[in-house]
């Protein structure tokens, strides 16, 4: 039974790390086999010592060292997970840095899960905030983001309110992903008030600045965020964000017009988003918003009329 479990672990580890190992100068099977044979005979204490050695020598042979470092952590996690509770937070951040550089979503998620479950509770919210403010954020899946945001939300020090506009922008992009997820609704519950507050606080261009104004990234991210709210039938929230965008001029007045054949709330909002995306030359958003608004409701009459 133990042998079967070990074989399954090794096969899963190979699949997980294969994308990162497909490089001409890194022989996949040799590194994988050497790591497996050596780790199988080591005690948990020896493996922890190996982690410490990798951490102190991670600047040598960067790619090889990162893979071996993460393989050691993965082995400990699979067979001796309780001992990971003895790792200091700095070790978790070192692991996270290397996994993020290789864009290994699985290991990144496992490391965050271990921080949330194994570390002392007072250390968790500051750790989650630090990760949210780092470059790791863009590769995190929604299933990992939800417990992180919940940890910040439940913190007595209100760590959630310390997120920067850049972090909120990145979160809005991730949550607005078109593919549905069971985590979408709870993520929107946490993120909506943060995004709305930031949008309301944005300064509006004045005078000559209006002529050269380009919307900041948080505005661009809010367009698909509105679309996501509509897809989940959260019309009231969608309208609030939409109204802020209109009031601030990020959706131009001429974009808010009715089109023959579009009479439901979601289609009217999306048609305005399409026009505003055209105004700002955001072609990916044009295609995204056009699909539900115009392909479903299109008629020869309204398709033959150009947008103003």
PDB file of C-alpha atoms in Angstrom:
ATOM      1  CA  UNK A   1       0.000   0.000   0.000  1.00  0.00           C
ATOM      2  CA  UNK A   2       2.814   2.373   0.926  1.00  0.00           C
ATOM      3  CA  UNK A   3       4.664   1.535  -2.299  1.00  0.00           C
ATOM      4  CA  UNK A   4       1.534   2.245  -4.374  1.00  0.00           C
ATOM      5  CA  UNK A   5       1.074   5.556  -2.642  1.00  0.00           C
ATOM      6  CA  UNK A   6       4.701   6.493  -3.314  1.00  0.00           C
ATOM      7  CA  UNK A   7       4.397   5.595  -6.988  1.00  0.00           C
ATOM      8  CA  UNK A   8       1.230   7.666  -7.306  1.00  0.00           C
ATOM      9  CA  UNK A   9       2.950  10.587  -5.619  1.00  0.00           C
ATOM     10  CA  UNK A  10       5.957  10.383  -7.933  1.00  0.00           C
ATOM     11  CA  UNK A  11       3.757  10.157 -11.014  1.00  0.00           C
ATOM     12  CA  UNK A  12       1.696  13.155  -9.854  1.00  0.00           C
ATOM     13  CA  UNK A  13       4.817  15.135  -9.060  1.00  0.00           C
ATOM     14  CA  UNK A  14       6.279  14.383 -12.470  1.00  0.00           C
ATOM     15  CA  UNK A  15       3.102  15.577 -14.167  1.00  0.00           C
ATOM     16  CA  UNK A  16       3.024  18.720 -12.027  1.00  0.00           C
ATOM     17  CA  UNK A  17       6.613  19.724 -12.718  1.00  0.00           C
ATOM     18  CA  UNK A  18       6.885  18.539 -16.318  1.00  0.00           C
ATOM     19  CA  UNK A  19       5.925  21.935 -17.926  1.00  0.00           C
ATOM     20  CA  UNK A  20       8.644  23.719 -15.987  1.00  0.00           C
ATOM     21  CA  UNK A  21      11.237  21.061 -16.759  1.00  0.00           C
ATOM     22  CA  UNK A  22      10.832  21.033 -20.526  1.00  0.00           C
ATOM     23  CA  UNK A  23      14.017  22.937 -21.215  1.00  0.00           C
ATOM     24  CA  UNK A  24      16.947  21.715 -23.336  1.00  0.00           C
ATOM     25  CA  UNK A  25      19.556  22.108 -20.584  1.00  0.00           C
ATOM     26  CA  UNK A  26      17.534  20.295 -17.889  1.00  0.00           C
ATOM     27  CA  UNK A  27      17.213  16.506 -18.330  1.00  0.00           C
ATOM     28  CA  UNK A  28      13.808  15.691 -16.901  1.00  0.00           C
ATOM     29  CA  UNK A  29      14.119  12.008 -16.000  1.00  0.00           C
ATOM     30  CA  UNK A  30      17.580  12.285 -14.450  1.00  0.00           C
ATOM     31  CA  UNK A  31      16.628  15.071 -12.049  1.00  0.00           C
ATOM     32  CA  UNK A  32      13.323  13.444 -11.177  1.00  0.00           C
ATOM     33  CA  UNK A  33      14.835  10.019 -10.542  1.00  0.00           C
ATOM     34  CA  UNK A  34      17.721  11.351  -8.434  1.00  0.00           C
ATOM     35  CA  UNK A  35      15.381  13.394  -6.241  1.00  0.00           C
ATOM     36  CA  UNK A  36      13.017  10.440  -5.725  1.00  0.00           C
ATOM     37  CA  UNK A  37      15.722   7.946  -4.733  1.00  0.00           C
ATOM     38  CA  UNK A  38      17.403  10.255  -2.261  1.00  0.00           C
ATOM     39  CA  UNK A  39      14.277  11.572  -0.557  1.00  0.00           C
ATOM     40  CA  UNK A  40      12.708   8.140  -0.017  1.00  0.00           C
ATOM     41  CA  UNK A  41      15.360   7.143   2.509  1.00  0.00           C
ATOM     42  CA  UNK A  42      15.529  10.413   4.439  1.00  0.00           C
ATOM     43  CA  UNK A  43      13.792  11.185   7.717  1.00  0.00           C
ATOM     44  CA  UNK A  44      11.468  14.206   8.013  1.00  0.00           C
ATOM     45  CA  UNK A  45      14.151  16.002  10.013  1.00  0.00           C
ATOM     46  CA  UNK A  46      16.721  15.399   7.284  1.00  0.00           C
ATOM     47  CA  UNK A  47      14.315  16.654   4.647  1.00  0.00           C
ATOM     48  CA  UNK A  48      13.705  19.816   6.664  1.00  0.00           C
ATOM     49  CA  UNK A  49      17.460  20.287   6.861  1.00  0.00           C
ATOM     50  CA  UNK A  50      17.654  19.849   3.099  1.00  0.00           C
ATOM     51  CA  UNK A  51      15.009  22.554   2.673  1.00  0.00           C
ATOM     52  CA  UNK A  52      17.116  24.885   4.801  1.00  0.00           C
ATOM     53  CA  UNK A  53      20.204  24.128   2.697  1.00  0.00           C
ATOM     54  CA  UNK A  54      18.330  24.759  -0.543  1.00  0.00           C
ATOM     55  CA  UNK A  55      17.016  28.011   0.886  1.00  0.00           C
ATOM     56  CA  UNK A  56      20.502  29.267   1.714  1.00  0.00           C
ATOM     57  CA  UNK A  57      22.016  28.141  -1.621  1.00  0.00           C
ATOM     58  CA  UNK A  58      19.129  28.942  -3.957  1.00  0.00           C
ATOM     59  CA  UNK A  59      21.247  31.387  -5.961  1.00  0.00           C
ATOM     60  CA  UNK A  60      23.354  28.512  -7.325  1.00  0.00           C
ATOM     61  CA  UNK A  61      22.155  26.776 -10.498  1.00  0.00           C
ATOM     62  CA  UNK A  62      18.816  28.607 -10.232  1.00  0.00           C
ATOM     63  CA  UNK A  63      16.514  26.374 -12.250  1.00  0.00           C
ATOM     64  CA  UNK A  64      17.851  23.045 -10.958  1.00  0.00           C
ATOM     65  CA  UNK A  65      17.900  24.244  -7.385  1.00  0.00           C
ATOM     66  CA  UNK A  66      14.350  25.565  -7.547  1.00  0.00           C
ATOM     67  CA  UNK A  67      13.003  22.270  -8.858  1.00  0.00           C
ATOM     68  CA  UNK A  68      14.855  20.206  -6.228  1.00  0.00           C
ATOM     69  CA  UNK A  69      13.783  22.647  -3.531  1.00  0.00           C
ATOM     70  CA  UNK A  70      10.121  22.339  -4.498  1.00  0.00           C
ATOM     71  CA  UNK A  71      10.344  18.552  -4.883  1.00  0.00           C
ATOM     72  CA  UNK A  72      11.619  18.274  -1.326  1.00  0.00           C
ATOM     73  CA  UNK A  73       8.745  20.402  -0.066  1.00  0.00           C
ATOM     74  CA  UNK A  74       6.234  18.361  -2.083  1.00  0.00           C
ATOM     75  CA  UNK A  75       7.619  15.103  -0.656  1.00  0.00           C
ATOM     76  CA  UNK A  76       7.302  16.430   2.887  1.00  0.00           C
ATOM     77  CA  UNK A  77       3.789  17.615   2.194  1.00  0.00           C
ATOM     78  CA  UNK A  78       2.706  14.241   0.809  1.00  0.00           C
ATOM     79  CA  UNK A  79       4.204  12.011   3.525  1.00  0.00           C
ATOM     80  CA  UNK A  80       5.084  14.144   6.561  1.00  0.00           C
ATOM     81  CA  UNK A  81       2.829  17.181   6.367  1.00  0.00           C
ATOM     82  CA  UNK A  82       2.590  17.839  10.153  1.00  0.00           C
ATOM     83  CA  UNK A  83       6.316  18.639  10.305  1.00  0.00           C
ATOM     84  CA  UNK A  84       5.749  21.556   7.916  1.00  0.00           C
ATOM     85  CA  UNK A  85       4.135  23.372  10.849  1.00  0.00           C
ATOM     86  CA  UNK A  86       7.658  23.833  12.228  1.00  0.00           C
ATOM     87  CA  UNK A  87       8.787  25.821   9.186  1.00  0.00           C
ATOM     88  CA  UNK A  88       9.184  29.557   9.801  1.00  0.00           C
ATOM     89  CA  UNK A  89       7.122  31.926   7.688  1.00  0.00           C
ATOM     90  CA  UNK A  90      10.279  33.052   5.880  1.00  0.00           C
ATOM     91  CA  UNK A  91      10.722  29.510   4.520  1.00  0.00           C
ATOM     92  CA  UNK A  92       7.188  29.504   3.144  1.00  0.00           C
ATOM     93  CA  UNK A  93       7.835  32.799   1.394  1.00  0.00           C
ATOM     94  CA  UNK A  94      11.070  31.442  -0.051  1.00  0.00           C
ATOM     95  CA  UNK A  95       9.200  28.409  -1.414  1.00  0.00           C
ATOM     96  CA  UNK A  96       6.496  30.672  -2.758  1.00  0.00           C
ATOM     97  CA  UNK A  97       9.020  32.885  -4.536  1.00  0.00           C
ATOM     98  CA  UNK A  98      10.563  29.956  -6.405  1.00  0.00           C
ATOM     99  CA  UNK A  99       7.232  28.345  -7.296  1.00  0.00           C
ATOM    100  CA  UNK A 100       5.956  31.698  -8.552  1.00  0.00           C
ATOM    101  CA  UNK A 101       9.001  32.279 -10.739  1.00  0.00           C
ATOM    102  CA  UNK A 102       8.348  28.924 -12.399  1.00  0.00           C
ATOM    103  CA  UNK A 103       4.602  29.756 -12.548  1.00  0.00           C
ATOM    104  CA  UNK A 104       3.695  26.440 -10.918  1.00  0.00           C
ATOM    105  CA  UNK A 105       0.116  27.069  -9.882  1.00  0.00           C
ATOM    106  CA  UNK A 106      -0.254  23.790  -7.971  1.00  0.00           C
ATOM    107  CA  UNK A 107       2.718  24.253  -5.626  1.00  0.00           C
ATOM    108  CA  UNK A 108       1.856  27.929  -5.124  1.00  0.00           C
ATOM    109  CA  UNK A 109      -1.647  26.938  -4.016  1.00  0.00           C
ATOM    110  CA  UNK A 110      -0.339  24.190  -1.717  1.00  0.00           C
ATOM    111  CA  UNK A 111       2.088  26.566  -0.018  1.00  0.00           C
ATOM    112  CA  UNK A 112      -0.686  29.082   0.621  1.00  0.00           C
ATOM    113  CA  UNK A 113      -2.961  26.318   1.903  1.00  0.00           C
ATOM    114  CA  UNK A 114      -0.259  25.191   4.337  1.00  0.00           C
ATOM    115  CA  UNK A 115       0.233  28.742   5.616  1.00  0.00           C
ATOM    116  CA  UNK A 116      -3.511  29.031   6.229  1.00  0.00           C
ATOM    117  CA  UNK A 117      -3.788  25.657   7.957  1.00  0.00           C
ATOM    118  CA  UNK A 118      -0.463  25.037   9.705  1.00  0.00           C
ATOM    119  CA  UNK A 119       0.867  28.389  10.855  1.00  0.00           C
ATOM    120  CA  UNK A 120      -0.268  30.102  14.075  1.00  0.00           C
ATOM    121  CA  UNK A 121      -3.468  32.032  13.432  1.00  0.00           C
ATOM    122  CA  UNK A 122      -2.069  35.528  14.187  1.00  0.00           C
ATOM    123  CA  UNK A 123       0.545  35.071  11.438  1.00  0.00           C
ATOM    124  CA  UNK A 124      -1.947  34.189   8.712  1.00  0.00           C
ATOM    125  CA  UNK A 125      -3.608  37.543   7.802  1.00  0.00           C
ATOM    126  CA  UNK A 126      -0.319  39.482   7.474  1.00  0.00           C
ATOM    127  CA  UNK A 127       1.075  36.623   5.386  1.00  0.00           C
ATOM    128  CA  UNK A 128      -1.953  36.632   3.093  1.00  0.00           C
ATOM    129  CA  UNK A 129      -1.726  40.410   2.703  1.00  0.00           C
ATOM    130  CA  UNK A 130       1.950  40.173   1.773  1.00  0.00           C
ATOM    131  CA  UNK A 131       1.134  37.581  -0.908  1.00  0.00           C
ATOM    132  CA  UNK A 132      -1.734  39.704  -2.220  1.00  0.00           C
ATOM    133  CA  UNK A 133       0.650  42.635  -2.602  1.00  0.00           C
ATOM    134  CA  UNK A 134       3.265  40.565  -4.441  1.00  0.00           C
ATOM    135  CA  UNK A 135       3.784  39.503  -8.040  1.00  0.00           C
ATOM    136  CA  UNK A 136       2.438  36.045  -7.123  1.00  0.00           C
ATOM    137  CA  UNK A 137      -1.134  37.305  -7.241  1.00  0.00           C
ATOM    138  CA  UNK A 138      -1.608  37.084 -11.011  1.00  0.00           C
ATOM    139  CA  UNK A 139      -1.165  33.281 -11.152  1.00  0.00           C
ATOM    140  CA  UNK A 140      -3.461  32.394  -8.253  1.00  0.00           C
ATOM    141  CA  UNK A 141      -6.622  30.433  -9.139  1.00  0.00           C
ATOM    142  CA  UNK A 142      -9.965  31.568  -7.785  1.00  0.00           C
ATOM    143  CA  UNK A 143     -10.193  28.555  -5.478  1.00  0.00           C
ATOM    144  CA  UNK A 144      -7.020  29.707  -3.732  1.00  0.00           C
ATOM    145  CA  UNK A 145      -7.974  33.381  -3.656  1.00  0.00           C
ATOM    146  CA  UNK A 146     -11.227  32.797  -1.790  1.00  0.00           C
ATOM    147  CA  UNK A 147      -9.756  31.466   1.497  1.00  0.00           C
ATOM    148  CA  UNK A 148      -7.060  34.139   1.297  1.00  0.00           C
ATOM    149  CA  UNK A 149      -9.608  36.954   1.032  1.00  0.00           C
ATOM    150  CA  UNK A 150     -11.765  35.355   3.720  1.00  0.00           C
ATOM    151  CA  UNK A 151      -8.736  35.291   6.012  1.00  0.00           C
ATOM    152  CA  UNK A 152      -8.147  39.004   5.395  1.00  0.00           C
ATOM    153  CA  UNK A 153     -11.843  39.788   5.802  1.00  0.00           C
ATOM    154  CA  UNK A 154     -12.065  37.984   9.156  1.00  0.00           C
ATOM    155  CA  UNK A 155      -8.902  39.580  10.492  1.00  0.00           C
ATOM    156  CA  UNK A 156      -9.454  41.795  13.564  1.00  0.00           C
ATOM    157  CA  UNK A 157      -7.039  44.324  12.050  1.00  0.00           C
ATOM    158  CA  UNK A 158      -9.093  44.608   8.826  1.00  0.00           C
ATOM    159  CA  UNK A 159      -6.239  43.526   6.571  1.00  0.00           C
ATOM    160  CA  UNK A 160      -8.638  43.438   3.612  1.00  0.00           C
ATOM    161  CA  UNK A 161      -8.827  47.242   3.634  1.00  0.00           C
ATOM    162  CA  UNK A 162      -5.053  47.431   3.160  1.00  0.00           C
ATOM    163  CA  UNK A 163      -5.128  46.066  -0.387  1.00  0.00           C
ATOM    164  CA  UNK A 164      -3.678  48.516  -2.903  1.00  0.00           C
ATOM    165  CA  UNK A 165      -5.442  49.661  -6.093  1.00  0.00           C
ATOM    166  CA  UNK A 166      -3.005  47.468  -8.042  1.00  0.00           C
ATOM    167  CA  UNK A 167      -3.973  44.382  -6.040  1.00  0.00           C
ATOM    168  CA  UNK A 168      -7.677  45.137  -6.345  1.00  0.00           C
ATOM    169  CA  UNK A 169      -7.222  45.572 -10.093  1.00  0.00           C
ATOM    170  CA  UNK A 170      -5.492  42.192 -10.381  1.00  0.00           C
ATOM    171  CA  UNK A 171      -8.210  40.547  -8.280  1.00  0.00           C
ATOM    172  CA  UNK A 172     -10.952  42.094 -10.412  1.00  0.00           C
ATOM    173  CA  UNK A 173      -9.322  40.695 -13.550  1.00  0.00           C
ATOM    174  CA  UNK A 174      -9.096  37.205 -12.080  1.00  0.00           C
ATOM    175  CA  UNK A 175     -12.633  37.174 -10.699  1.00  0.00           C
ATOM    176  CA  UNK A 176     -14.009  38.503 -14.000  1.00  0.00           C
ATOM    177  CA  UNK A 177     -12.714  35.449 -15.883  1.00  0.00           C
ATOM    178  CA  UNK A 178     -15.575  34.367 -18.199  1.00  0.00           C
ATOM    179  CA  UNK A 179     -15.487  30.689 -17.227  1.00  0.00           C
ATOM    180  CA  UNK A 180     -17.780  30.009 -14.250  1.00  0.00           C
ATOM    181  CA  UNK A 181     -16.483  28.831 -10.893  1.00  0.00           C
ATOM    182  CA  UNK A 182     -18.251  27.844  -7.642  1.00  0.00           C
ATOM    183  CA  UNK A 183     -16.165  30.533  -5.944  1.00  0.00           C
ATOM    184  CA  UNK A 184     -17.442  33.388  -8.133  1.00  0.00           C
ATOM    185  CA  UNK A 185     -20.304  34.564  -5.894  1.00  0.00           C
ATOM    186  CA  UNK A 186     -18.380  34.594  -2.584  1.00  0.00           C
ATOM    187  CA  UNK A 187     -15.424  36.273  -4.302  1.00  0.00           C
ATOM    188  CA  UNK A 188     -17.686  38.986  -5.691  1.00  0.00           C
ATOM    189  CA  UNK A 189     -19.193  39.498  -2.225  1.00  0.00           C
ATOM    190  CA  UNK A 190     -15.731  40.301  -0.877  1.00  0.00           C
ATOM    191  CA  UNK A 191     -14.336  42.216  -3.834  1.00  0.00           C
ATOM    192  CA  UNK A 192     -17.310  44.325  -4.920  1.00  0.00           C
ATOM    193  CA  UNK A 193     -17.203  46.862  -2.036  1.00  0.00           C
ATOM    194  CA  UNK A 194     -13.423  47.217  -2.375  1.00  0.00           C
ATOM    195  CA  UNK A 195     -13.591  47.908  -6.102  1.00  0.00           C
ATOM    196  CA  UNK A 196     -16.539  50.288  -5.807  1.00  0.00           C
ATOM    197  CA  UNK A 197     -14.804  52.297  -3.088  1.00  0.00           C
ATOM    198  CA  UNK A 198     -11.630  52.623  -5.165  1.00  0.00           C
ATOM    199  CA  UNK A 199     -13.564  53.661  -8.264  1.00  0.00           C
ATOM    200  CA  UNK A 200     -15.455  56.325  -6.336  1.00  0.00           C
ATOM    201  CA  UNK A 201     -12.180  57.719  -4.963  1.00  0.00           C
ATOM    202  CA  UNK A 202     -10.478  58.088  -8.351  1.00  0.00           C
ATOM    203  CA  UNK A 203      -9.771  61.715  -9.329  1.00  0.00           C
ATOM    204  CA  UNK A 204     -11.432  62.903 -12.522  1.00  0.00           C
ATOM    205  CA  UNK A 205      -9.377  64.654 -15.219  1.00  0.00           C
ATOM    206  CA  UNK A 206      -9.784  68.404 -15.330  1.00  0.00           C
ATOM    207  CA  UNK A 207      -9.142  71.056 -17.977  1.00  0.00           C
ATOM    208  CA  UNK A 208      -6.570  70.202 -20.630  1.00  0.00           C
ATOM    209  CA  UNK A 209      -5.944  66.807 -19.015  1.00  0.00           C
ATOM    210  CA  UNK A 210      -9.263  65.612 -20.435  1.00  0.00           C
ATOM    211  CA  UNK A 211      -7.784  65.645 -23.952  1.00  0.00           C
ATOM    212  CA  UNK A 212      -4.939  63.271 -23.080  1.00  0.00           C
ATOM    213  CA  UNK A 213      -6.755  61.191 -20.481  1.00  0.00           C
ATOM    214  CA  UNK A 214      -6.265  57.415 -20.569  1.00  0.00           C
ATOM    215  CA  UNK A 215      -8.266  55.357 -18.046  1.00  0.00           C
ATOM    216  CA  UNK A 216      -6.154  53.647 -15.377  1.00  0.00           C
ATOM    217  CA  UNK A 217      -5.933  49.869 -15.209  1.00  0.00           C
ATOM    218  CA  UNK A 218      -8.582  49.633 -12.500  1.00  0.00           C
ATOM    219  CA  UNK A 219     -11.109  51.198 -14.895  1.00  0.00           C
ATOM    220  CA  UNK A 220     -10.199  48.753 -17.629  1.00  0.00           C
ATOM    221  CA  UNK A 221     -10.586  45.839 -15.189  1.00  0.00           C
ATOM    222  CA  UNK A 222     -13.970  47.096 -14.027  1.00  0.00           C
ATOM    223  CA  UNK A 223     -15.570  46.639 -17.469  1.00  0.00           C
ATOM    224  CA  UNK A 224     -15.419  42.806 -17.460  1.00  0.00           C
ATOM    225  CA  UNK A 225     -16.174  42.925 -13.733  1.00  0.00           C
ATOM    226  CA  UNK A 226     -19.551  44.496 -14.562  1.00  0.00           C
ATOM    227  CA  UNK A 227     -20.107  41.787 -17.163  1.00  0.00           C
ATOM    228  CA  UNK A 228     -19.355  39.116 -14.551  1.00  0.00           C
ATOM    229  CA  UNK A 229     -21.888  40.649 -12.175  1.00  0.00           C
ATOM    230  CA  UNK A 230     -24.485  40.552 -14.947  1.00  0.00           C
ATOM    231  CA  UNK A 231     -23.752  36.894 -15.669  1.00  0.00           C
ATOM    232  CA  UNK A 232     -24.425  36.068 -12.030  1.00  0.00           C
ATOM    233  CA  UNK A 233     -27.661  38.105 -12.061  1.00  0.00           C
ATOM    234  CA  UNK A 234     -26.258  40.696  -9.660  1.00  0.00           C
ATOM    235  CA  UNK A 235     -27.885  43.582 -11.502  1.00  0.00           C
ATOM    236  CA  UNK A 236     -27.948  45.997  -8.583  1.00  0.00           C
ATOM    237  CA  UNK A 237     -24.205  45.726  -8.050  1.00  0.00           C
ATOM    238  CA  UNK A 238     -23.550  45.916 -11.789  1.00  0.00           C
ATOM    239  CA  UNK A 239     -25.596  49.113 -11.979  1.00  0.00           C
ATOM    240  CA  UNK A 240     -23.664  50.716  -9.110  1.00  0.00           C
ATOM    241  CA  UNK A 241     -20.297  50.105 -10.769  1.00  0.00           C
ATOM    242  CA  UNK A 242     -21.703  51.129 -14.149  1.00  0.00           C
ATOM    243  CA  UNK A 243     -23.078  54.379 -12.706  1.00  0.00           C
ATOM    244  CA  UNK A 244     -19.704  55.295 -11.200  1.00  0.00           C
ATOM    245  CA  UNK A 245     -18.067  54.676 -14.582  1.00  0.00           C
ATOM    246  CA  UNK A 246     -20.639  56.902 -16.294  1.00  0.00           C
ATOM    247  CA  UNK A 247     -20.406  59.667 -13.676  1.00  0.00           C
ATOM    248  CA  UNK A 248     -16.610  59.732 -13.970  1.00  0.00           C
ATOM    249  CA  UNK A 249     -16.725  59.923 -17.778  1.00  0.00           C
ATOM    250  CA  UNK A 250     -15.002  56.567 -18.231  1.00  0.00           C
ATOM    251  CA  UNK A 251     -18.137  55.475 -20.046  1.00  0.00           C
ATOM    252  CA  UNK A 252     -18.771  58.448 -22.377  1.00  0.00           C
ATOM    253  CA  UNK A 253     -22.325  59.883 -22.500  1.00  0.00           C
ATOM    254  CA  UNK A 254     -22.701  58.905 -26.157  1.00  0.00           C
ATOM    255  CA  UNK A 255     -22.065  55.264 -25.218  1.00  0.00           C
ATOM    256  CA  UNK A 256     -25.202  55.134 -23.078  1.00  0.00           C
ATOM    257  CA  UNK A 257     -27.854  54.829 -25.757  1.00  0.00           C
ATOM    258  CA  UNK A 258     -30.583  52.361 -26.521  1.00  0.00           C
ATOM    259  CA  UNK A 259     -30.458  50.117 -29.563  1.00  0.00           C
ATOM    260  CA  UNK A 260     -33.522  48.750 -31.290  1.00  0.00           C
ATOM    261  CA  UNK A 261     -34.073  45.156 -30.251  1.00  0.00           C
ATOM    262  CA  UNK A 262     -32.234  45.476 -26.936  1.00  0.00           C
ATOM    263  CA  UNK A 263     -34.721  45.951 -24.149  1.00  0.00           C
ATOM    264  CA  UNK A 264     -33.413  43.957 -21.186  1.00  0.00           C
ATOM    265  CA  UNK A 265     -31.183  45.431 -18.495  1.00  0.00           C
ATOM    266  CA  UNK A 266     -28.095  43.281 -19.133  1.00  0.00           C
ATOM    267  CA  UNK A 267     -28.102  43.887 -22.891  1.00  0.00           C
ATOM    268  CA  UNK A 268     -28.413  47.656 -22.469  1.00  0.00           C
ATOM    269  CA  UNK A 269     -25.476  47.709 -20.034  1.00  0.00           C
ATOM    270  CA  UNK A 270     -23.374  45.502 -22.303  1.00  0.00           C
ATOM    271  CA  UNK A 271     -24.124  47.601 -25.378  1.00  0.00           C
ATOM    272  CA  UNK A 272     -22.842  50.634 -23.470  1.00  0.00           C
ATOM    273  CA  UNK A 273     -19.723  48.702 -22.472  1.00  0.00           C
ATOM    274  CA  UNK A 274     -19.153  47.801 -26.127  1.00  0.00           C
ATOM    275  CA  UNK A 275     -19.399  51.455 -27.184  1.00  0.00           C
ATOM    276  CA  UNK A 276     -17.131  52.596 -24.367  1.00  0.00           C
ATOM    277  CA  UNK A 277     -14.607  49.871 -25.239  1.00  0.00           C
ATOM    278  CA  UNK A 278     -14.692  51.110 -28.835  1.00  0.00           C
ATOM    279  CA  UNK A 279     -14.058  54.659 -27.592  1.00  0.00           C
ATOM    280  CA  UNK A 280     -10.971  53.542 -25.634  1.00  0.00           C
ATOM    281  CA  UNK A 281      -9.817  51.058 -28.327  1.00  0.00           C
ATOM    282  CA  UNK A 282     -10.154  48.046 -26.028  1.00  0.00           C
ATOM    283  CA  UNK A 283     -10.849  45.423 -28.664  1.00  0.00           C
ATOM    284  CA  UNK A 284     -10.796  42.318 -26.430  1.00  0.00           C
ATOM    285  CA  UNK A 285     -13.605  43.821 -24.350  1.00  0.00           C
ATOM    286  CA  UNK A 286     -15.571  44.685 -27.494  1.00  0.00           C
ATOM    287  CA  UNK A 287     -15.605  41.030 -28.511  1.00  0.00           C
ATOM    288  CA  UNK A 288     -16.469  39.799 -25.032  1.00  0.00           C
ATOM    289  CA  UNK A 289     -19.414  42.148 -24.543  1.00  0.00           C
ATOM    290  CA  UNK A 290     -20.670  41.856 -28.117  1.00  0.00           C
ATOM    291  CA  UNK A 291     -21.196  38.120 -27.878  1.00  0.00           C
ATOM    292  CA  UNK A 292     -24.114  38.055 -25.411  1.00  0.00           C
ATOM    293  CA  UNK A 293     -25.511  41.449 -26.353  1.00  0.00           C
ATOM    294  CA  UNK A 294     -25.591  41.370 -30.117  1.00  0.00           C
ATOM    295  CA  UNK A 295     -25.284  37.801 -31.298  1.00  0.00           C
ATOM    296  CA  UNK A 296     -28.326  36.738 -29.292  1.00  0.00           C
ATOM    297  CA  UNK A 297     -30.486  39.816 -29.871  1.00  0.00           C
ATOM    298  CA  UNK A 298     -29.220  40.813 -33.319  1.00  0.00           C
ATOM    299  CA  UNK A 299     -31.676  41.717 -36.046  1.00  0.00           C
ATOM    300  CA  UNK A 300     -30.987  42.992 -39.587  1.00  0.00           C
ATOM    301  CA  UNK A 301     -32.339  46.403 -38.582  1.00  0.00           C
ATOM    302  CA  UNK A 302     -30.014  47.072 -35.666  1.00  0.00           C
ATOM    303  CA  UNK A 303     -26.974  45.432 -37.289  1.00  0.00           C
ATOM    304  CA  UNK A 304     -27.183  47.721 -40.310  1.00  0.00           C
ATOM    305  CA  UNK A 305     -27.020  50.864 -38.176  1.00  0.00           C
ATOM    306  CA  UNK A 306     -23.484  52.002 -37.290  1.00  0.00           C
ATOM    307  CA  UNK A 307     -22.691  53.009 -33.715  1.00  0.00           C
ATOM    308  CA  UNK A 308     -22.442  56.734 -33.201  1.00  0.00           C
TER     309      UNK A 308
END
